[in-house]
PDB file of C-alpha atoms in Angstrom:
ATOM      1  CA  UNK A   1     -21.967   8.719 -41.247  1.00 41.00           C
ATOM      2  CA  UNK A   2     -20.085   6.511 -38.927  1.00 38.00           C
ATOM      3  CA  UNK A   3     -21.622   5.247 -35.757  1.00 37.00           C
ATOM      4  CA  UNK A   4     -18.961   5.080 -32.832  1.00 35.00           C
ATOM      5  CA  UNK A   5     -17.835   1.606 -31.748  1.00 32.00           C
ATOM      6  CA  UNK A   6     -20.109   0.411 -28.763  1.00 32.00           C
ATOM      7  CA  UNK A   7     -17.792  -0.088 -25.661  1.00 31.00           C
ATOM      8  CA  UNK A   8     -18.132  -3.011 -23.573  1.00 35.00           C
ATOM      9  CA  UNK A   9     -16.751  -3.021 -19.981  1.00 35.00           C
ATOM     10  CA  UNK A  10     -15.805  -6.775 -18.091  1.00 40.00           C
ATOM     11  CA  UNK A  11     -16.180  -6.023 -14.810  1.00 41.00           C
ATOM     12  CA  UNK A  12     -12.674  -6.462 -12.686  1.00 44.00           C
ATOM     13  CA  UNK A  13     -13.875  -7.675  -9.363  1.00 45.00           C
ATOM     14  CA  UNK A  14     -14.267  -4.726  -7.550  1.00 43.00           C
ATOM     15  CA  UNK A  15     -13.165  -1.903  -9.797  1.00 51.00           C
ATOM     16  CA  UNK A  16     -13.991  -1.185 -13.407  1.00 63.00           C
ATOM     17  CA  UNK A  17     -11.819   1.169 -16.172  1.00 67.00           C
ATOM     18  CA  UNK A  18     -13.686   4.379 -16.471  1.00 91.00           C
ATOM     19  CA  UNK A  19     -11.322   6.788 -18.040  1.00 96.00           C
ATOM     20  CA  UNK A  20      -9.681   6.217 -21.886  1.00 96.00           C
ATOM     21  CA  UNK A  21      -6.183   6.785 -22.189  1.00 96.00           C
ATOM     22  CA  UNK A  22      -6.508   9.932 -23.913  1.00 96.00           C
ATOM     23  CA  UNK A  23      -8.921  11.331 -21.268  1.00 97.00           C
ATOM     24  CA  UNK A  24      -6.477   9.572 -17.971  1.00 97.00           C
ATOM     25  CA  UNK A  25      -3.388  11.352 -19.861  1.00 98.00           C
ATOM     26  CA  UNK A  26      -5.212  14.831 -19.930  1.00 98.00           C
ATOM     27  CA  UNK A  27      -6.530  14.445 -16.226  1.00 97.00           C
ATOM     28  CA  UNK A  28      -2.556  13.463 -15.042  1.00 97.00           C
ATOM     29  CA  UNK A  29      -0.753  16.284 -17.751  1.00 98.00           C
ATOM     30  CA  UNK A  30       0.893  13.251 -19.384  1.00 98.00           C
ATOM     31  CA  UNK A  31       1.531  11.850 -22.613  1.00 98.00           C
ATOM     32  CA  UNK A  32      -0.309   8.886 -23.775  1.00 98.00           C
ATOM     33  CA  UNK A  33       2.662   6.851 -24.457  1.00 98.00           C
ATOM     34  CA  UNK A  34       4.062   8.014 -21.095  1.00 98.00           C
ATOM     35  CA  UNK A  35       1.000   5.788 -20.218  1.00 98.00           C
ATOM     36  CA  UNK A  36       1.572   2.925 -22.441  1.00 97.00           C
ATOM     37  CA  UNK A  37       5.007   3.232 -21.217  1.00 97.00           C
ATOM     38  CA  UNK A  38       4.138   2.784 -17.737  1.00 97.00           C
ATOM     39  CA  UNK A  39       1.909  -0.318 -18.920  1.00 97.00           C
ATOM     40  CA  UNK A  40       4.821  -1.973 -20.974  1.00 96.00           C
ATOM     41  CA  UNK A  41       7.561  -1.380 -17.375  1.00 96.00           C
ATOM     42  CA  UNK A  42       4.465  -3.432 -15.597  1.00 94.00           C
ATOM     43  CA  UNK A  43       3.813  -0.326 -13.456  1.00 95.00           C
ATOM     44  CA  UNK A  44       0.096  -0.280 -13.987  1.00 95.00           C
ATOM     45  CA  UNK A  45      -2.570  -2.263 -15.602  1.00 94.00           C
ATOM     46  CA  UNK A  46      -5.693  -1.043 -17.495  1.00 95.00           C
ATOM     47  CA  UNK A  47      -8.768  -3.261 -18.006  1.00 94.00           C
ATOM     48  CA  UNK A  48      -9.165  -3.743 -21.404  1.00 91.00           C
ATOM     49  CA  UNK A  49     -12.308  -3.681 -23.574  1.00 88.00           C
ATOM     50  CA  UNK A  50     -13.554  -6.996 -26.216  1.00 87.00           C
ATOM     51  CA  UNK A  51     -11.976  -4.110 -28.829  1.00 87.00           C
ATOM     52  CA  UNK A  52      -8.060  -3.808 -26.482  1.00 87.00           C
ATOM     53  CA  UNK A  53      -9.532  -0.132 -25.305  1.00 92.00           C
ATOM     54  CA  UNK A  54      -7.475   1.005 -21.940  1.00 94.00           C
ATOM     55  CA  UNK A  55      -9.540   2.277 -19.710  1.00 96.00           C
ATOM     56  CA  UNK A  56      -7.982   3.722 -16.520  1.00 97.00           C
ATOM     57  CA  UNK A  57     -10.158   3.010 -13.036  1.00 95.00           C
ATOM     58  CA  UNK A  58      -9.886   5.361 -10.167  1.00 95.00           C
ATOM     59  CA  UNK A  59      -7.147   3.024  -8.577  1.00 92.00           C
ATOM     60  CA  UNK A  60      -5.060   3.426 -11.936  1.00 95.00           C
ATOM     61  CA  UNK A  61      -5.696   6.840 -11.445  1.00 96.00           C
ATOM     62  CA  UNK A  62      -4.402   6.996  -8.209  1.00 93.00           C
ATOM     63  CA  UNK A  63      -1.253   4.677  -8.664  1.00 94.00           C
ATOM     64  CA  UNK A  64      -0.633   7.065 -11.938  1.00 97.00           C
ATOM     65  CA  UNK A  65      -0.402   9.990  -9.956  1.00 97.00           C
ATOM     66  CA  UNK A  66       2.096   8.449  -7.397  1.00 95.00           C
ATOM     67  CA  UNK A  67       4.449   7.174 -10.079  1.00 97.00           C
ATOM     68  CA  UNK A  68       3.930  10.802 -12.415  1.00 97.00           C
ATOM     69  CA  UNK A  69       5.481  12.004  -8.570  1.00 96.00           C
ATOM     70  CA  UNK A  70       8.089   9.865  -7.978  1.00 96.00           C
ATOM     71  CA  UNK A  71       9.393  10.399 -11.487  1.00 97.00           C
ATOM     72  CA  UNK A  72       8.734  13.888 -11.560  1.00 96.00           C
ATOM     73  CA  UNK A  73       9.992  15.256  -7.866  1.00 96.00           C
ATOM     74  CA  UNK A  74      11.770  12.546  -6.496  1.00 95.00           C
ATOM     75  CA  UNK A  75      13.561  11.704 -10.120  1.00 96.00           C
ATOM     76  CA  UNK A  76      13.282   8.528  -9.711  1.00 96.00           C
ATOM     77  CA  UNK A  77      13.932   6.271 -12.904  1.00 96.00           C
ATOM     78  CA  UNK A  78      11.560   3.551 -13.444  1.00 96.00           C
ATOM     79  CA  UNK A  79      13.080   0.403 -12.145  1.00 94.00           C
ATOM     80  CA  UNK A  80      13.531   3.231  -8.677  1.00 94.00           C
ATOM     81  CA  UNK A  81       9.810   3.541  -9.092  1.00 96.00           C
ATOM     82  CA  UNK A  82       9.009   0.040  -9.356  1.00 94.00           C
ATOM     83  CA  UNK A  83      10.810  -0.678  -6.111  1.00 91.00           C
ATOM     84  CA  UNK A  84       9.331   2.324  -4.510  1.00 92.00           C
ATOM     85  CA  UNK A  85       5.471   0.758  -5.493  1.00 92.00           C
ATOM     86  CA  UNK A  86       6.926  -2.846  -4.297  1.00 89.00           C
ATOM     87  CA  UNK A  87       7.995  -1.176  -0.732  1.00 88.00           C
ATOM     88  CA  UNK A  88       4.484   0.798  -1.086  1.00 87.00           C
ATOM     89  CA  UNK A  89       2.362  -2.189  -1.676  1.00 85.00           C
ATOM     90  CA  UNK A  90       4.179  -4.649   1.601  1.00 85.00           C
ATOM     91  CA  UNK A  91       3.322  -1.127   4.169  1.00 85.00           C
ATOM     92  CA  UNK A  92      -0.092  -1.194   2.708  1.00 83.00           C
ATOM     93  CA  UNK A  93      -0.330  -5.386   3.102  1.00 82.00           C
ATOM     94  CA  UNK A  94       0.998  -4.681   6.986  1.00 82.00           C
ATOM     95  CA  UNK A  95      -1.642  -1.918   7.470  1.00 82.00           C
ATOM     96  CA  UNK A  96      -4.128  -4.398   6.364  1.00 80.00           C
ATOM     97  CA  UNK A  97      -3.263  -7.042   8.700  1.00 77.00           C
ATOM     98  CA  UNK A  98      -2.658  -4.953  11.995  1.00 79.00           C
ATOM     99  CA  UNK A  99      -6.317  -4.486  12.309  1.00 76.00           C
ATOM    100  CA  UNK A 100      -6.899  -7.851  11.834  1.00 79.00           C
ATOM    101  CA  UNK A 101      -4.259  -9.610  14.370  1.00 77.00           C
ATOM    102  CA  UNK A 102      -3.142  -8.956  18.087  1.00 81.00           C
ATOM    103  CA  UNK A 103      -0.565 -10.020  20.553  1.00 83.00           C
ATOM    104  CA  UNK A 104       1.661 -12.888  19.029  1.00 82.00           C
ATOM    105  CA  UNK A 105       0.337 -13.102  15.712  1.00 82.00           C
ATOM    106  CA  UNK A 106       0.276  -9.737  14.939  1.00 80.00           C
ATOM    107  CA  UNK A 107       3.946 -10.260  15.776  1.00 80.00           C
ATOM    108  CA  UNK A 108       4.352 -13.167  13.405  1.00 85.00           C
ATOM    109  CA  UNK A 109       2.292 -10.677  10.608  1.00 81.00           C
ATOM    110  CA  UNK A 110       5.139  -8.136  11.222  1.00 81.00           C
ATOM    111  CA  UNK A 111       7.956  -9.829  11.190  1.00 85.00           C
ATOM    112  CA  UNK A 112       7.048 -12.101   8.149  1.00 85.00           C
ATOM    113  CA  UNK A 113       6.193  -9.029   6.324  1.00 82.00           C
ATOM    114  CA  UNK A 114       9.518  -7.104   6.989  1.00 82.00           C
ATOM    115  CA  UNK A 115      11.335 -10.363   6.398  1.00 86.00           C
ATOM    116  CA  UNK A 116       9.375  -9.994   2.760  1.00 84.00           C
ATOM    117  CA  UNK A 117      10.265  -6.528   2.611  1.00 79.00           C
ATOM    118  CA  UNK A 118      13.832  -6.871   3.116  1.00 82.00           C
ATOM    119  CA  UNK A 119      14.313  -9.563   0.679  1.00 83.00           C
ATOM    120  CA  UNK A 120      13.020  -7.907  -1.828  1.00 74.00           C
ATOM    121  CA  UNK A 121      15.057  -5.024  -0.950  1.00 74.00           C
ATOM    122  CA  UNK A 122      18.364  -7.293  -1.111  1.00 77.00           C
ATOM    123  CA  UNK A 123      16.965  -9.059  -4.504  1.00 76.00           C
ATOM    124  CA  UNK A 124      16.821  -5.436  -5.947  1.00 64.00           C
ATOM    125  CA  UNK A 125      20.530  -4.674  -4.965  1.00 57.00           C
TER     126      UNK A 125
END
């Protein structure tokens, strides 16, 4: 009788893979190489086991979920959703800072952020 192989999970800082592929892809209604092909576009990254397992953490999960709906509703191809997860990521950076910062240099946070934004925009076009 075979034994199953003994996973080992690295700890990634603050979050750690929790879900296989197969079980992430039956959670989200998607194909497992829908998954792998979100890995390969650089969309989202899986920890990986000693033994290359991907294992999905609640982040992944969440991230998943927003690109499965900008493919799905807004049609969005994947270099669209890339862009759309770039834009995402600067609004969440801002929201970060703004707690953070007041008068002038929240200013400064702001406008360095947009100026960000906008030029990856215009490196996109």
């Amino acid at each position: 009788m075979r034994r199953p192989a003994r996973i080992e999970i690295r700890h990634r800082d603050e979050e750690q893979g929790v879900y296989i592929i197969s079980v992430a892809a039956r959670i989200l209604e998607l194909h497992p190489q829908t998954l792998r092909k979100y890995e390969r576009a650089g969309l989202v990254s899986p920890f990986r086991t000693g033994g290359m397992l991907r294992l999905y953490s609640e982040d992944d999960m969440v991230r998943l979920r927003l690109i499965k709906y900008l493919v799905g509703q807004l049609k969005l191809n994947l270099a669209g959703v890339e862009l759309m997860l770039d834009v995402f990521n600067q609004l969440l950076k801002l929201k970060g800072s703004i707690s953070s910062l007041e008068g002038r240099e929240l200013k400064v946070a702001l406008e360095r952020t947009l100026d960000e934004t906008f030029a990856m925009l215009s490196s996109q076009v």
